[in-house]
mmCIF file of C-alpha atoms and ligand atoms in Angstrom:
data_model
loop_
_atom_site.group_PDB
_atom_site.id
_atom_site.type_symbol
_atom_site.label_atom_id
_atom_site.label_comp_id
_atom_site.label_asym_id
_atom_site.label_seq_id
_atom_site.Cartn_x
_atom_site.Cartn_y
_atom_site.Cartn_z
ATOM 1 C CA MET A 1 69.411 54.568 1.131
ATOM 2 C CA ASP A 2 67.773 57.233 3.310
ATOM 3 C CA ILE A 3 67.059 60.602 1.945
ATOM 4 C CA GLN A 4 66.040 63.759 3.650
ATOM 5 C CA GLN A 5 62.942 65.845 2.992
ATOM 6 C CA ILE A 6 61.084 68.960 4.229
ATOM 7 C CA VAL A 7 57.449 68.690 4.850
ATOM 8 C CA LEU A 8 54.778 70.996 5.824
ATOM 9 C CA ARG A 9 54.374 70.751 9.628
ATOM 10 C CA SER A 10 51.653 73.395 10.129
ATOM 11 C CA ARG A 11 49.885 76.158 8.301
ATOM 12 C CA PRO A 12 51.191 79.419 9.329
ATOM 13 C CA GLN A 13 49.316 82.260 10.763
ATOM 14 C CA GLY A 14 51.101 85.448 9.289
ATOM 15 C CA GLU A 15 54.873 84.790 8.558
ATOM 16 C CA PRO A 16 56.120 81.260 8.034
ATOM 17 C CA THR A 17 58.465 80.168 11.133
ATOM 18 C CA ALA A 18 60.821 77.476 11.485
ATOM 19 C CA GLY A 19 58.106 75.385 13.163
ATOM 20 C CA THR A 20 56.262 75.663 9.809
ATOM 21 C CA PHE A 21 58.543 73.008 8.515
ATOM 22 C CA ALA A 22 59.524 69.338 9.799
ATOM 23 C CA PHE A 23 62.723 67.337 8.367
ATOM 24 C CA GLU A 24 62.155 63.912 7.866
ATOM 25 C CA LYS A 25 63.974 60.766 6.648
ATOM 26 C CA SER A 26 62.493 59.011 3.754
ATOM 27 C CA VAL A 27 63.541 55.906 1.588
ATOM 28 C CA LEU A 28 63.193 56.271 -2.448
ATOM 29 C CA PRO A 29 61.059 53.710 -4.074
ATOM 30 C CA PRO A 30 62.501 51.313 -6.691
ATOM 31 C CA LEU A 31 63.228 52.984 -10.315
ATOM 32 C CA GLN A 32 60.597 52.141 -12.663
ATOM 33 C CA PRO A 33 60.717 52.320 -16.664
ATOM 34 C CA GLY A 34 60.099 55.689 -17.621
ATOM 35 C CA GLU A 35 61.448 57.413 -14.513
ATOM 36 C CA LEU A 36 64.729 59.181 -13.242
ATOM 37 C CA HIS A 37 66.700 58.960 -10.054
ATOM 38 C CA LEU A 38 67.753 62.639 -9.258
ATOM 39 C CA LYS A 39 69.900 64.462 -6.967
ATOM 40 C CA GLY A 40 69.023 68.138 -6.129
ATOM 41 C CA GLN A 41 71.483 70.750 -6.985
ATOM 42 C CA TYR A 42 69.716 73.859 -6.747
ATOM 43 C CA TYR A 43 66.358 74.640 -4.981
ATOM 44 C CA SER A 44 64.303 77.511 -5.897
ATOM 45 C CA VAL A 45 62.215 79.625 -3.096
ATOM 46 C CA ASP A 46 59.589 81.495 -4.341
ATOM 47 C CA PRO A 47 57.060 84.088 -2.648
ATOM 48 C CA TYR A 48 53.820 82.077 -4.175
ATOM 49 C CA MET A 49 54.994 79.264 -1.963
ATOM 50 C CA ARG A 50 53.422 81.088 1.185
ATOM 51 C CA GLY A 51 49.941 80.963 -0.689
ATOM 52 C CA ARG A 52 50.068 77.429 -0.990
ATOM 53 C CA MET A 53 50.691 77.167 2.818
ATOM 54 C CA ASN A 54 47.169 78.284 3.248
ATOM 55 C CA ASP A 55 44.190 75.800 3.097
ATOM 56 C CA VAL A 56 42.401 78.052 0.563
ATOM 57 C CA LYS A 57 41.274 77.643 -3.449
ATOM 58 C CA SER A 58 43.694 79.174 -5.457
ATOM 59 C CA TYR A 59 45.283 78.674 -8.980
ATOM 60 C CA ALA A 60 47.575 75.904 -7.199
ATOM 61 C CA PRO A 61 46.272 73.406 -4.761
ATOM 62 C CA PRO A 62 47.368 74.064 -1.070
ATOM 63 C CA PHE A 63 50.310 72.125 0.268
ATOM 64 C CA GLN A 64 49.286 69.209 2.545
ATOM 65 C CA ILE A 65 50.320 68.961 6.116
ATOM 66 C CA GLY A 66 52.886 66.124 6.430
ATOM 67 C CA GLN A 67 53.651 66.281 2.739
ATOM 68 C CA PRO A 68 56.963 67.631 1.154
ATOM 69 C CA ILE A 69 56.957 71.391 0.031
ATOM 70 C CA VAL A 70 57.166 71.157 -3.762
ATOM 71 C CA GLY A 71 59.039 73.929 -6.025
ATOM 72 C CA GLY A 72 61.408 74.519 -8.752
ATOM 73 C CA VAL A 73 64.493 72.474 -8.939
ATOM 74 C CA VAL A 74 67.603 71.909 -10.645
ATOM 75 C CA ALA A 75 68.795 68.414 -10.318
ATOM 76 C CA GLU A 76 71.338 65.740 -11.734
ATOM 77 C CA VAL A 77 70.476 62.348 -12.992
ATOM 78 C CA VAL A 78 71.693 59.729 -10.758
ATOM 79 C CA GLU A 79 70.254 56.873 -12.666
ATOM 80 C CA SER A 80 67.906 56.868 -15.853
ATOM 81 C CA ALA A 81 65.172 54.402 -16.844
ATOM 82 C CA ALA A 82 63.954 56.695 -19.363
ATOM 83 C CA THR A 83 64.902 57.190 -23.071
ATOM 84 C CA GLY A 84 66.801 60.408 -23.843
ATOM 85 C CA PHE A 85 68.406 60.846 -20.417
ATOM 86 C CA GLN A 86 71.818 59.717 -18.909
ATOM 87 C CA LYS A 87 73.410 59.958 -15.568
ATOM 88 C CA GLY A 88 75.024 63.145 -15.062
ATOM 89 C CA ASP A 89 72.354 65.194 -17.301
ATOM 90 C CA LEU A 90 71.104 68.418 -15.542
ATOM 91 C CA VAL A 91 67.252 68.785 -15.514
ATOM 92 C CA THR A 92 64.747 71.202 -14.238
ATOM 93 C CA GLY A 93 60.965 70.879 -13.254
ATOM 94 C CA ARG A 94 58.684 71.063 -10.159
ATOM 95 C CA MET A 95 59.979 68.606 -7.454
ATOM 96 C CA PRO A 96 59.505 67.846 -3.797
ATOM 97 C CA TRP A 97 62.153 69.577 -1.346
ATOM 98 C CA ALA A 98 64.044 66.134 -1.083
ATOM 99 C CA THR A 99 67.714 65.494 -1.322
ATOM 100 C CA GLU A 100 67.130 62.807 -3.849
ATOM 101 C CA MET A 101 64.019 61.870 -5.847
ATOM 102 C CA ILE A 102 62.286 59.458 -8.268
ATOM 103 C CA VAL A 103 60.435 61.372 -10.941
ATOM 104 C CA THR A 104 58.584 60.717 -14.291
ATOM 105 C CA ALA A 105 60.759 61.774 -16.886
ATOM 106 C CA LYS A 106 57.815 63.642 -18.698
ATOM 107 C CA THR A 107 57.709 66.096 -16.065
ATOM 108 C CA VAL A 108 61.216 67.475 -16.279
ATOM 109 C CA LYS A 109 63.092 69.099 -19.088
ATOM 110 C CA LYS A 110 66.862 69.123 -19.816
ATOM 111 C CA ILE A 111 68.973 72.312 -19.200
ATOM 112 C CA ASP A 112 71.763 73.666 -21.433
ATOM 113 C CA ALA A 113 74.327 74.359 -18.778
ATOM 114 C CA ALA A 114 76.619 75.762 -21.658
ATOM 115 C CA LEU A 115 74.044 78.800 -22.123
ATOM 116 C CA ALA A 116 73.938 80.040 -18.392
ATOM 117 C CA PRO A 117 74.780 78.868 -15.035
ATOM 118 C CA ALA A 118 72.496 75.814 -14.091
ATOM 119 C CA SER A 119 70.680 77.951 -11.312
ATOM 120 C CA TYR A 120 69.495 80.754 -13.823
ATOM 121 C CA TYR A 121 66.870 77.979 -14.946
ATOM 122 C CA LEU A 122 65.007 78.738 -11.703
ATOM 123 C CA GLY A 123 65.492 82.676 -12.298
ATOM 124 C CA LEU A 124 66.289 84.557 -15.465
ATOM 125 C CA LEU A 125 65.777 81.247 -17.605
ATOM 126 C CA GLY A 126 63.153 79.948 -15.436
ATOM 127 C CA MET A 127 59.463 80.752 -13.882
ATOM 128 C CA PRO A 128 60.512 84.467 -12.911
ATOM 129 C CA GLY A 129 62.122 85.370 -16.143
ATOM 130 C CA LEU A 130 58.922 84.076 -18.081
ATOM 131 C CA THR A 131 56.741 86.007 -15.709
ATOM 132 C CA ALA A 132 58.567 89.227 -16.397
ATOM 133 C CA TYR A 133 58.623 88.878 -20.223
ATOM 134 C CA PHE A 134 54.802 87.977 -20.528
ATOM 135 C CA GLY A 135 53.745 90.557 -17.871
ATOM 136 C CA LEU A 136 55.592 93.486 -19.382
ATOM 137 C CA MET A 137 55.347 92.443 -23.174
ATOM 138 C CA ALA A 138 51.834 90.791 -23.321
ATOM 139 C CA ILE A 139 50.103 93.011 -20.669
ATOM 140 C CA GLY A 140 52.400 96.301 -20.201
ATOM 141 C CA ARG A 141 52.908 96.421 -24.110
ATOM 142 C CA PRO A 142 55.829 99.077 -23.485
ATOM 143 C CA LYS A 143 56.179 101.712 -26.315
ATOM 144 C CA PRO A 144 59.880 103.552 -26.746
ATOM 145 C CA GLY A 145 59.829 106.607 -24.625
ATOM 146 C CA GLU A 146 57.399 105.535 -22.086
ATOM 147 C CA THR A 147 58.061 105.280 -18.097
ATOM 148 C CA VAL A 148 57.862 101.730 -16.398
ATOM 149 C CA VAL A 149 57.700 101.704 -12.772
ATOM 150 C CA ILE A 150 58.743 98.131 -11.082
ATOM 151 C CA SER A 151 57.988 97.451 -7.506
ATOM 152 C CA GLY A 152 60.204 94.651 -5.884
ATOM 153 C CA ALA A 153 62.586 95.661 -8.516
ATOM 154 C CA ALA A 154 65.618 94.085 -7.028
ATOM 155 C CA GLY A 155 64.071 90.534 -7.077
ATOM 156 C CA ALA A 156 63.979 87.746 -9.204
ATOM 157 C CA VAL A 157 61.380 88.998 -11.397
ATOM 158 C CA GLY A 158 61.943 92.833 -11.132
ATOM 159 C CA LEU A 159 65.466 92.845 -12.271
ATOM 160 C CA VAL A 160 64.444 91.266 -15.563
ATOM 161 C CA VAL A 161 61.492 93.585 -15.969
ATOM 162 C CA GLY A 162 63.687 96.682 -15.500
ATOM 163 C CA GLN A 163 66.095 95.343 -18.173
ATOM 164 C CA ILE A 164 63.409 94.354 -20.648
ATOM 165 C CA ALA A 165 61.884 97.720 -20.316
ATOM 166 C CA LYS A 166 65.234 99.326 -21.158
ATOM 167 C CA ILE A 167 65.843 97.025 -24.169
ATOM 168 C CA GLN A 168 62.240 98.166 -25.277
ATOM 169 C CA GLY A 169 63.455 101.814 -25.311
ATOM 170 C CA CYS A 170 61.712 102.685 -21.893
ATOM 171 C CA ARG A 171 62.722 104.673 -18.932
ATOM 172 C CA ALA A 172 62.794 102.118 -16.007
ATOM 173 C CA VAL A 173 62.218 103.303 -12.443
ATOM 174 C CA GLY A 174 62.748 100.775 -9.722
ATOM 175 C CA ILE A 175 61.407 100.449 -6.026
ATOM 176 C CA ALA A 176 63.018 98.339 -3.811
ATOM 177 C CA GLY A 177 64.260 98.119 0.003
ATOM 178 C CA SER A 178 67.797 99.192 0.523
ATOM 179 C CA ASP A 179 70.226 101.803 -0.616
ATOM 180 C CA GLU A 180 72.351 98.809 -1.743
ATOM 181 C CA LYS A 181 69.502 97.370 -3.887
ATOM 182 C CA THR A 182 68.744 100.836 -5.404
ATOM 183 C CA ALA A 183 72.490 101.256 -6.340
ATOM 184 C CA MET A 184 72.428 97.833 -7.764
ATOM 185 C CA LEU A 185 69.475 98.758 -10.068
ATOM 186 C CA THR A 186 71.026 101.807 -11.370
ATOM 187 C CA ASP A 187 74.745 100.872 -11.432
ATOM 188 C CA ARG A 188 74.565 97.271 -12.691
ATOM 189 C CA PHE A 189 71.155 96.924 -14.332
ATOM 190 C CA GLY A 190 70.600 100.212 -16.216
ATOM 191 C CA PHE A 191 67.716 101.445 -14.155
ATOM 192 C CA ASP A 192 67.143 105.246 -14.942
ATOM 193 C CA ALA A 193 66.318 105.863 -11.327
ATOM 194 C CA ALA A 194 65.695 103.760 -8.065
ATOM 195 C CA ILE A 195 63.706 104.758 -4.889
ATOM 196 C CA ASN A 196 64.396 103.057 -1.348
ATOM 197 C CA TYR A 197 60.676 102.611 0.014
ATOM 198 C CA LYS A 198 62.107 101.947 3.618
ATOM 199 C CA THR A 199 63.765 105.232 3.902
ATOM 200 C CA GLU A 200 61.959 107.553 1.576
ATOM 201 C CA LYS A 201 59.577 109.790 3.772
ATOM 202 C CA ASN A 202 57.121 110.917 0.831
ATOM 203 C CA LEU A 203 56.987 107.735 -1.458
ATOM 204 C CA SER A 204 54.404 109.512 -3.509
ATOM 205 C CA GLN A 205 56.644 112.581 -4.188
ATOM 206 C CA ALA A 206 59.605 110.470 -4.887
ATOM 207 C CA VAL A 207 57.657 108.604 -7.513
ATOM 208 C CA GLY A 208 56.604 111.994 -9.036
ATOM 209 C CA ALA A 209 60.157 113.297 -9.038
ATOM 210 C CA ALA A 210 61.574 109.916 -10.812
ATOM 211 C CA CYS A 211 58.762 110.023 -13.278
ATOM 212 C CA PRO A 212 58.507 113.709 -14.454
ATOM 213 C CA LEU A 213 56.293 112.424 -17.561
ATOM 214 C CA GLY A 214 54.177 110.256 -15.436
ATOM 215 C CA VAL A 215 53.820 106.497 -15.198
ATOM 216 C CA ASP A 216 52.675 104.463 -18.197
ATOM 217 C CA ILE A 217 53.564 100.990 -17.048
ATOM 218 C CA TYR A 218 53.709 100.095 -13.317
ATOM 219 C CA PHE A 219 54.741 96.431 -12.987
ATOM 220 C CA ASP A 220 53.271 95.652 -9.616
ATOM 221 C CA ASN A 221 55.030 92.940 -7.428
ATOM 222 C CA VAL A 222 54.131 94.180 -4.045
ATOM 223 C CA GLY A 223 50.817 95.909 -3.567
ATOM 224 C CA GLY A 224 50.137 97.707 -0.293
ATOM 225 C CA GLU A 225 51.321 101.417 0.123
ATOM 226 C CA ILE A 226 53.907 101.181 -2.488
ATOM 227 C CA SER A 227 51.171 100.443 -5.122
ATOM 228 C CA ASP A 228 49.139 103.326 -3.710
ATOM 229 C CA ALA A 229 51.998 105.839 -4.147
ATOM 230 C CA VAL A 230 52.772 104.873 -7.746
ATOM 231 C CA ILE A 231 49.196 104.441 -8.860
ATOM 232 C CA ALA A 232 48.589 108.252 -8.053
ATOM 233 C CA HIS A 233 51.166 109.258 -11.020
ATOM 234 C CA LEU A 234 49.460 106.973 -13.793
ATOM 235 C CA ASN A 235 49.149 108.583 -17.097
ATOM 236 C CA PHE A 236 46.127 108.426 -19.506
ATOM 237 C CA HIS A 237 45.867 104.730 -21.047
ATOM 238 C CA ALA A 238 48.482 103.278 -18.357
ATOM 239 C CA ARG A 239 48.767 99.604 -17.995
ATOM 240 C CA ILE A 240 49.365 97.665 -14.766
ATOM 241 C CA PRO A 241 50.418 94.225 -14.882
ATOM 242 C CA LEU A 242 49.391 92.684 -11.658
ATOM 243 C CA CYS A 243 52.122 90.195 -11.023
ATOM 244 C CA GLY A 244 52.288 89.808 -7.079
ATOM 245 C CA GLN A 245 51.294 91.371 -3.891
ATOM 246 C CA ILE A 246 53.911 90.168 -1.600
ATOM 247 C CA SER A 247 53.328 92.837 1.066
ATOM 248 C CA LEU A 248 50.043 91.444 1.837
ATOM 249 C CA TYR A 249 50.778 87.600 1.804
ATOM 250 C CA ASN A 250 51.450 87.192 5.506
ATOM 251 C CA SER A 251 48.423 89.532 6.355
ATOM 252 C CA LYS A 252 45.874 87.919 8.626
ATOM 253 C CA GLU A 253 43.217 90.456 7.529
ATOM 254 C CA ILE A 254 42.635 91.966 4.142
ATOM 255 C CA PRO A 255 43.473 95.757 4.257
ATOM 256 C CA THR A 256 41.757 98.336 2.841
ATOM 257 C CA GLY A 257 43.494 101.124 0.633
ATOM 258 C CA PRO A 258 42.401 104.015 -1.636
ATOM 259 C CA ARG A 259 39.381 103.273 -3.955
ATOM 260 C CA ILE A 260 41.212 103.330 -7.060
ATOM 261 C CA GLN A 261 38.563 102.420 -9.553
ATOM 262 C CA THR A 262 37.710 106.210 -10.137
ATOM 263 C CA MET A 263 41.368 106.862 -11.113
ATOM 264 C CA LEU A 264 41.436 103.867 -13.227
ATOM 265 C CA LEU A 265 37.998 104.738 -15.002
ATOM 266 C CA THR A 266 38.820 108.422 -15.647
ATOM 267 C CA ARG A 267 42.553 107.716 -17.054
ATOM 268 C CA SER A 268 41.401 104.859 -18.920
ATOM 269 C CA VAL A 269 43.906 102.392 -17.172
ATOM 270 C CA LEU A 270 44.172 98.812 -17.661
ATOM 271 C CA MET A 271 44.883 96.717 -14.539
ATOM 272 C CA GLN A 272 45.270 92.949 -15.331
ATOM 273 C CA GLY A 273 46.120 90.050 -12.998
ATOM 274 C CA PHE A 274 48.406 87.351 -14.626
ATOM 275 C CA ILE A 275 49.697 83.998 -13.599
ATOM 276 C CA VAL A 276 52.687 82.923 -15.750
ATOM 277 C CA GLY A 277 51.062 79.812 -16.451
ATOM 278 C CA ASP A 278 48.344 81.755 -18.389
ATOM 279 C CA PHE A 279 50.990 82.076 -21.185
ATOM 280 C CA GLN A 280 52.075 78.401 -21.160
ATOM 281 C CA ASP A 281 51.601 77.872 -24.817
ATOM 282 C CA ARG A 282 53.933 80.783 -25.740
ATOM 283 C CA PHE A 283 57.092 79.670 -23.063
ATOM 284 C CA PRO A 284 59.047 78.409 -26.089
ATOM 285 C CA GLU A 285 59.074 81.935 -27.488
ATOM 286 C CA ALA A 286 60.113 83.633 -24.431
ATOM 287 C CA PHE A 287 62.549 81.240 -23.360
ATOM 288 C CA ALA A 288 64.212 81.712 -26.684
ATOM 289 C CA GLN A 289 63.963 85.554 -26.639
ATOM 290 C CA LEU A 290 65.634 85.549 -22.962
ATOM 291 C CA GLY A 291 68.383 83.323 -24.148
ATOM 292 C CA THR A 292 69.042 85.577 -27.043
ATOM 293 C CA TRP A 293 69.321 88.628 -25.178
ATOM 294 C CA LEU A 294 71.454 86.803 -22.458
ATOM 295 C CA ARG A 295 73.767 85.768 -25.144
ATOM 296 C CA GLU A 296 73.822 89.147 -26.771
ATOM 297 C CA GLY A 297 74.708 90.564 -23.218
ATOM 298 C CA LYS A 298 71.740 92.693 -23.271
ATOM 299 C CA LEU A 299 70.330 90.788 -20.360
ATOM 300 C CA THR A 300 72.465 90.073 -17.049
ATOM 301 C CA TYR A 301 71.248 88.803 -13.607
ATOM 302 C CA GLU A 302 72.065 88.403 -9.832
ATOM 303 C CA GLN A 303 71.401 85.681 -7.476
ATOM 304 C CA THR A 304 71.479 85.274 -3.774
ATOM 305 C CA ILE A 305 72.753 81.479 -3.074
ATOM 306 C CA ILE A 306 72.364 80.053 0.046
ATOM 307 C CA ASP A 307 74.490 76.889 0.875
ATOM 308 C CA GLY A 308 72.810 73.868 2.700
ATOM 309 C CA PHE A 309 69.393 71.924 1.964
ATOM 310 C CA GLU A 310 68.648 72.483 5.536
ATOM 311 C CA ASN A 311 68.596 76.248 5.023
ATOM 312 C CA LEU A 312 65.533 76.018 2.470
ATOM 313 C CA PRO A 313 63.183 77.071 5.100
ATOM 314 C CA ARG A 314 65.420 80.015 6.209
ATOM 315 C CA ALA A 315 65.823 81.204 2.714
ATOM 316 C CA LEU A 316 62.065 80.979 1.928
ATOM 317 C CA MET A 317 61.374 83.045 5.057
ATOM 318 C CA GLY A 318 64.171 85.711 4.017
ATOM 319 C CA LEU A 319 61.909 86.517 0.974
ATOM 320 C CA PHE A 320 59.795 88.425 3.159
ATOM 321 C CA SER A 321 62.374 90.643 5.045
ATOM 322 C CA GLY A 322 64.122 91.282 1.586
ATOM 323 C CA GLN A 323 67.143 89.368 2.378
ATOM 324 C CA ASN A 324 67.691 88.443 -1.362
ATOM 325 C CA LYS A 325 69.077 90.393 -4.136
ATOM 326 C CA GLY A 326 68.054 89.084 -7.363
ATOM 327 C CA LYS A 327 66.917 85.436 -7.316
ATOM 328 C CA MET A 328 67.005 83.457 -4.146
ATOM 329 C CA VAL A 329 68.345 79.981 -4.489
ATOM 330 C CA VAL A 330 69.505 77.262 -2.136
ATOM 331 C CA ARG A 331 72.594 74.753 -3.368
ATOM 332 C CA ALA A 332 72.480 71.535 -1.981
HETATM 333 P P1 NAP B 401 61.600 88.425 -4.929
HETATM 334 O O1 NAP B 401 61.374 89.798 -5.809
HETATM 335 O O2 NAP B 401 63.024 87.734 -5.472
HETATM 336 O O3 NAP B 401 61.709 88.436 -3.541
HETATM 337 C C1 NAP B 401 60.771 89.133 -2.551
HETATM 338 C C2 NAP B 401 61.177 90.492 -2.442
HETATM 339 O O4 NAP B 401 59.885 91.163 -2.148
HETATM 340 C C3 NAP B 401 62.021 90.587 -1.165
HETATM 341 O O5 NAP B 401 63.489 90.669 -1.641
HETATM 342 C C4 NAP B 401 61.609 91.970 -0.811
HETATM 343 O O6 NAP B 401 62.628 93.017 -1.418
HETATM 344 C C5 NAP B 401 60.270 92.305 -1.193
HETATM 345 N N1 NAP B 401 59.293 92.470 -0.201
HETATM 346 C C6 NAP B 401 59.069 91.476 0.619
HETATM 347 N N2 NAP B 401 58.249 91.902 1.633
HETATM 348 C C7 NAP B 401 57.778 93.393 1.141
HETATM 349 C C8 NAP B 401 56.893 94.073 1.569
HETATM 350 N N3 NAP B 401 56.063 94.006 2.830
HETATM 351 N N4 NAP B 401 56.814 95.297 0.978
HETATM 352 C C9 NAP B 401 57.535 95.504 -0.215
HETATM 353 N N5 NAP B 401 58.417 94.761 -0.820
HETATM 354 C C10 NAP B 401 58.568 93.347 -0.068
HETATM 355 O O7 NAP B 401 60.511 87.726 -5.576
HETATM 356 P P2 NAP B 401 60.244 87.410 -7.208
HETATM 357 O O8 NAP B 401 60.111 85.822 -7.214
HETATM 358 O O9 NAP B 401 60.621 88.222 -7.921
HETATM 359 O O10 NAP B 401 58.529 87.535 -6.882
HETATM 360 C C11 NAP B 401 57.978 89.216 -6.946
HETATM 361 C C12 NAP B 401 56.662 89.189 -6.766
HETATM 362 O O11 NAP B 401 56.019 88.357 -8.174
HETATM 363 C C13 NAP B 401 55.774 88.360 -5.849
HETATM 364 O O12 NAP B 401 54.845 88.988 -5.375
HETATM 365 C C14 NAP B 401 55.505 87.127 -6.368
HETATM 366 O O13 NAP B 401 54.410 86.354 -5.854
HETATM 367 C C15 NAP B 401 55.228 87.443 -7.760
HETATM 368 N N6 NAP B 401 55.322 86.544 -8.805
HETATM 369 C C16 NAP B 401 54.185 86.239 -9.588
HETATM 370 C C17 NAP B 401 53.972 85.378 -10.708
HETATM 371 C C18 NAP B 401 52.991 85.159 -11.420
HETATM 372 O O14 NAP B 401 52.850 84.048 -12.271
HETATM 373 N N7 NAP B 401 51.976 86.263 -11.465
HETATM 374 C C19 NAP B 401 55.131 84.732 -10.642
HETATM 375 C C20 NAP B 401 56.643 85.053 -10.162
HETATM 376 C C21 NAP B 401 56.525 85.792 -9.123
HETATM 377 P P3 NAP B 401 63.028 94.357 -0.845
HETATM 378 O O15 NAP B 401 63.974 94.301 -0.126
HETATM 379 O O16 NAP B 401 62.718 95.305 -1.840
HETATM 380 O O17 NAP B 401 61.518 94.824 0.115
#
């Protein structure tokens, strides 16, 4: 039976476009022992995928031209040739952008759809949730009463960071790109204040007003001028978990900003880049904690679900213009 897959057609210069991707028909190979035949249900689109489209050395190898894009997927078992899995099970793992696929059972894990909607395993209970947990808890090390500022606050990672900051007794201040998003942060997710960076005329002043005691932790998802505005307000011994720089992912040149090293030095600030995989050994601990907070009603979540496998490229491109609230996923 024919399946459909989406491959990288060309490496984008700047923003990805429809021409970056190509749709192809393919045929699945016969199922071998130890393998699963899966049908995709939910597909994750994530900002890091843009980096994998460049032919550069990074923490993950580049996507290859003519090969399927690979990302987080929740899929249903159609047929199992592996012990411990049966037809109808839901699994998650890194898989090709294909309507159906054959995978080695060892590369996926079963999900508990009774705990949360299946798509949450790509967001709150998946890679973005783990990223929020370790970035804040292991690098940010929040203490009650501290002020945590989060850029990209209304997205997949940011929403979780803000809520964990509140659980830890901190003041949470979010920065996001629309009034609808800032209202969501304060009204539904318990942020103490939120700033719309697109309409605020003086962002640094707005950060100062929202953080009367200064900034103890800056969870940086976006970089660029937003980060420049926050970094000016750092307190002595502040921490910066450097999670993402989405404002720069489509840049053709490396922009130069303020030289911040003197500020970091004189205020004894820790700024640490991290990749969630750095914490792989501790994933079970974080997963259990996120699940507990979810069950206790201390964590909640928001998703933007786009219907149709064929809309995967559009959904991915939409991340760079803020078309998502919370986690962006595509439902097959
Ligand atoms: P997301 O926030 O759900 O989606 C991206 C958001 O970024 C958009 O909704 C948009 O929101 C904002 N954005 C896009 N272009 C922007 C720009 N030029 N300036 C400011 N904001 C912009 O994505 P996510 O999955 O939670 O990821 C957030 C960041 O964390 C990304 O940088 C990602 O690469 C990083 N990340 C890192 C790790 C790691 O292991 N270190 C893991 C996961 C994610 P607005 O409407 O607010 O602009």
